[in-house]
Amino acid sequence: MNPAEFAVKNRLISVITILIFLFGGWMAYLNMPRFEDPEFTIREAVVITQYPGATPEEVALEVTEPLETAIQEMQEVKEIRSVSSFGLSRITVEIKYEFSPSKDALQLIWTKLRNKVTDATGDLPPGASTPLVNDDFGDVYGIYYLVTGEGFNDDELHDYVKSLRTRLLTVDDVGKVVITGVQSEAIYVEIARDRAAALGVSIDQVFNDLAQQNSVVSAGSARVDDLRIQILPTGNVDSVSAIENVIVSTAASDGSGTTGVVYLRDIATVRRELKDPQSFILRHNGKPALGLGIANVSGANVVKVADGVRETLAREMTDRPIGIDIHEYYNQGEVTDDAVQDFALNVVMALVIVLVTLLIFMGKVSALIIGAVLLVTIAATLTTMNLVGIPMHRISLGALIIALGMLVDNAIVVTEGILVGVQQGRRKLETAKDIVTRTWWPLLGGTIVGIIAFAPIGFAAGNTAEYTNHLFWVILISLLFSWVFAITLVPLMADWMFKETHAGDRQDATESRFFVLYKDFMRRALRRRWIVVAGAFALFGLSIWGFQFTKAGFFPVSTTPQIIVDYWLPEGTDISRTNADMARLGNTVGALDGIESVTTYVGQGGLRYMLVYGPESPNSAYGQLLLRVTDSSLIEDLMPRIQSYADSAFPDAQTKVRRFRLGPGGGSLIEAQFSGPDPDVLRDLATQATTIMSEDGRLVAVKNDWRQQVSVIEPVYSETSGRRLGISREDLANALRSNYSGRTIGYYREQDELIPIVSRAPAAERAGVSDIGNVQIPSQATGQSVPLLEVVSGFDTDWRNARVRRLERVWTIKAQADPGPDELASEALARIRPKIEAIDLPPGYSLIWEGEAGDSAEANESLAATIPLGFAAMVLTIIVLFNALRQPALIWLTVPLSFIGVVVGLLVTNSAMEFMAILGVLSLSGLLIKNAIVLVDQMDLEIREGKARLDAVVDSAASRVRPVMMGSLTTVLGVLPLMFDAFFQAMAVVLVFGLSFATLLTLVVVPALYAIFFGIGEEETEAA
């Protein structure tokens, strides 16, 4: 049975279907998961291994190398990057997309990674710690609070936040709650060198006494009658004063072998305080703070999770101590809800625009029919999205808006056909059956082609494709529904709403002046068909030439009202200096008009609270300000002011003021990556590149990712003296560490925490290195301490790499920079690229471009891998549809015409050819092919029915001009709201200008090409 006939004759089933989809769509809108961005899996884990005392080169060769070798054996590994610094190896492992399409698959790979690392542990040198594999590196804590406590110390604030975490973990769909910014404590035992020597105290003996006093050892159990009773000796230390009262052994004053005892307080100062140096400092609006990050379970509705968290905090407020404040820094639930509301408003605007357009050009009844079908199509799409697990987010909602105008194309063709038939006096049902029979295959073919045009992004591999692939699936679902409802619901509603015309009231729509003029124009164009085609392709050639003046890009900046300030002091700077600078910078910037809050990180970045925020690895020379502004429109004015102040007030620092960028990617936007066998040569190459970047004068944050070299002191160990005194190189190192950094000699247990007990010299003895020669070293042979000067032959100072990096086990360094605030990265790169590529590379060294250029190339490469298959599928679809070759050939010749409008649009709006714009160009091909199919199929149909061929071409073009124009117009007007969305703006420009220009040209060029391909002469007309 014909679909139209089935829908009309089975009205009850049709109505029930409509109601089911409307109800399902409404419920889906209310309940489906909502996110700001798509759930994007960061396929990276970090392997951290400590190797105390080793230089970066020693760490790289002795620890990093064997671990990398083992990890590289895994076929799932895409890339291995490593950073080796003093005493620490940090390896980042990235997994290939095809092996980890889901988080469950990724967890299996992490298990395999752990096994590989465990197997390689036996190859590590003595002194290296057990490697730690952190696979939570990519977790996003979308609800982020900062907790401050006026009048509360660090312990009290931490205790409160821990109790708050316990409550928050009970909220439905909360997966993780982490605390950051906790200031670790230590108990310092500062033993004065002269006092210990006067009392004859051995430092090693102090260490042993403390360790034995506070150790946890089993005393066994005893049987008493029928019971087994545990024996628990007392005497363990339970306070700072208890540590001070620990008794330590001393040598006898007369030099005999007997010993005495003294209290530890007699030879040392014991205090409990924050670890020195601190590793991480967090402040909010100038006050010490703790961060509280909350992550939802996968697939949960973050809006509902945020509501649950807020309710819990509201209930907890009555128990909150006065003085403790909880500041909401970022709430993904609120941001997502606002974004969904904005997008929903855009959907409504697009829907209204489409309906008003239809009302103007097609009449009230036709507009009502098409609008009703459009509403059901959207509802069915939402229902299906909910069923298959596609949530609401930036990409899926944007896809709905893009699809809105396309969804009415099929309905317009069917409605137009039925309307014309009814106006000619035909019966409604017979007309509907006839129109559906004639058009359902061409419409299906055009719909499939339109879907396939978006297929490359749906099936491409890689991070960028994963981020955007819901665009394809939403369009696939919605366009398929639009075809089904066009051949079923449109006839049903036309049967309800159109009135049949009696024979005496018959109308001929082609008699309107517009159609008369259009036919006359087409006949003139067909007489000059070669000029028409040549003119169109001349415009195409002109657009190819004009494309060189467009700008290139990757993803646009975010409109979130936040500014990031990255601050780097020279490598090796003590964190206290960095902290002082950040306090000064934060106070000044926080006083600017428009700054709502200032969050300060010192020593490393914060929690990943947004997908696009990548926290910086620990470094004492690093600080960061996260600034919330009252309105995002103020950012463009604030950024240069902050950059100018930072550059002038902190001349020895490197400051980068930036905004978040949408989409994947990260790091510096311009990166020249050098690789080769010699670290010294690489540093020289990077220096040449950074010099070129600095001399450009318009780039900011110029650096290399190995940072500056640092000065080191090298006590030259004398093996002869050491052996004579019984002091090894290890004894020398341990004594220096105990004196300056401190040596952990035990742990103090306090509830669920272990606080290290650290021995170090008093402040006066570790304030500098001028007195380094008097550091006492215990001799294992004599039991006495000797000054360091007696076991060294001198002191050297040298400059060393503080960190070295490798990529795929090859030494790699990046020269990095960022464009100024008013410039695209592609423009800046084009200016310096020739100069850097002119650097003479020794044999065995290479240069590749990373940063935005590398990310863009990788994304385009993954897209390009699927484009040929997509185009092949479209070509095959058209060939099958027409069962011929000439029709597909002339249809494909119209596709390049879209490029004319694309170039015009990019130049007029000053938009960049970003990744989303590339997707827009791909989708344009599908839209144009759909229009061309409708035209060519009608020409074939009328010729088969016996009409003179020239008349058939002209009449077909006239009969399809309104559906084609209306379909294109509704698509163009439907995406207009996206012109004001930062993420989709470039794509909207491409669609609006490309489709507008190409549609006008298609209505003229397709008939001309058809006449040329089939050799239609001017005489083939009944009017001849």
PDB file of N, CA and C in Angstrom, residues 420 423-424 507-516 519 955 958-959:
ATOM      1  N   VAL A 420      -0.770  21.927  -5.673  1.00  0.00           N
ATOM      2  CA  VAL A 420      -0.962  22.186  -7.106  1.00  0.00           C
ATOM      3  C   VAL A 420      -2.012  21.244  -7.684  1.00  0.00           C
ATOM      4  N   GLN A 423      -5.462  22.341  -6.575  1.00  0.00           N
ATOM      5  CA  GLN A 423      -5.864  23.563  -7.289  1.00  0.00           C
ATOM      6  C   GLN A 423      -6.277  23.267  -8.729  1.00  0.00           C
ATOM      7  N   GLN A 424      -5.765  22.166  -9.259  1.00  0.00           N
ATOM      8  CA  GLN A 424      -6.130  21.775 -10.621  1.00  0.00           C
ATOM      9  C   GLN A 424      -7.394  20.916 -10.663  1.00  0.00           C
ATOM     10  N   GLN A 507      -7.411  26.227 -10.831  1.00  0.00           N
ATOM     11  CA  GLN A 507      -6.421  27.294 -10.945  1.00  0.00           C
ATOM     12  C   GLN A 507      -5.160  26.739 -11.593  1.00  0.00           C
ATOM     13  N   ASP A 508      -4.433  27.581 -12.234  1.00  0.00           N
ATOM     14  CA  ASP A 508      -3.159  27.188 -12.827  1.00  0.00           C
ATOM     15  C   ASP A 508      -2.062  28.067 -12.229  1.00  0.00           C
ATOM     16  N   ALA A 509      -1.299  27.441 -11.319  1.00  0.00           N
ATOM     17  CA  ALA A 509      -0.292  28.222 -10.585  1.00  0.00           C
ATOM     18  C   ALA A 509       0.801  28.743 -11.491  1.00  0.00           C
ATOM     19  N   THR A 510       1.007  28.093 -12.657  1.00  0.00           N
ATOM     20  CA  THR A 510       2.102  28.514 -13.535  1.00  0.00           C
ATOM     21  C   THR A 510       1.769  29.787 -14.296  1.00  0.00           C
ATOM     22  N   GLU A 511       0.509  30.256 -14.166  1.00  0.00           N
ATOM     23  CA  GLU A 511       0.139  31.466 -14.889  1.00  0.00           C
ATOM     24  C   GLU A 511       0.585  32.736 -14.165  1.00  0.00           C
ATOM     25  N   SER A 512       1.142  32.616 -12.974  1.00  0.00           N
ATOM     26  CA  SER A 512       1.567  33.811 -12.252  1.00  0.00           C
ATOM     27  C   SER A 512       2.706  34.494 -13.004  1.00  0.00           C
ATOM     28  N   ARG A 513       2.804  35.771 -12.778  1.00  0.00           N
ATOM     29  CA  ARG A 513       3.804  36.564 -13.499  1.00  0.00           C
ATOM     30  C   ARG A 513       5.228  36.073 -13.194  1.00  0.00           C
ATOM     31  N   PHE A 514       5.459  35.652 -11.958  1.00  0.00           N
ATOM     32  CA  PHE A 514       6.798  35.179 -11.585  1.00  0.00           C
ATOM     33  C   PHE A 514       7.214  34.006 -12.466  1.00  0.00           C
ATOM     34  N   PHE A 515       6.312  33.034 -12.628  1.00  0.00           N
ATOM     35  CA  PHE A 515       6.665  31.849 -13.412  1.00  0.00           C
ATOM     36  C   PHE A 515       6.816  32.180 -14.896  1.00  0.00           C
ATOM     37  N   VAL A 516       6.001  33.105 -15.371  1.00  0.00           N
ATOM     38  CA  VAL A 516       6.135  33.514 -16.781  1.00  0.00           C
ATOM     39  C   VAL A 516       7.507  34.147 -17.011  1.00  0.00           C
ATOM     40  N   LYS A 519      10.275  31.450 -16.727  1.00  0.00           N
ATOM     41  CA  LYS A 519      10.372  30.594 -17.916  1.00  0.00           C
ATOM     42  C   LYS A 519      11.033  31.345 -19.064  1.00  0.00           C
ATOM     43  N   ASP A 955       9.854  23.738 -18.025  1.00  0.00           N
ATOM     44  CA  ASP A 955       8.703  23.530 -17.138  1.00  0.00           C
ATOM     45  C   ASP A 955       9.122  22.872 -15.823  1.00  0.00           C
ATOM     46  N   ALA A 958      10.658  25.419 -13.631  1.00  0.00           N
ATOM     47  CA  ALA A 958       9.630  26.308 -13.086  1.00  0.00           C
ATOM     48  C   ALA A 958       8.823  25.623 -11.990  1.00  0.00           C
ATOM     49  N   SER A 959       8.506  24.329 -12.185  1.00  0.00           N
ATOM     50  CA  SER A 959       7.674  23.621 -11.205  1.00  0.00           C
ATOM     51  C   SER A 959       8.437  23.352  -9.908  1.00  0.00           C
TER      52      SER A 959
END
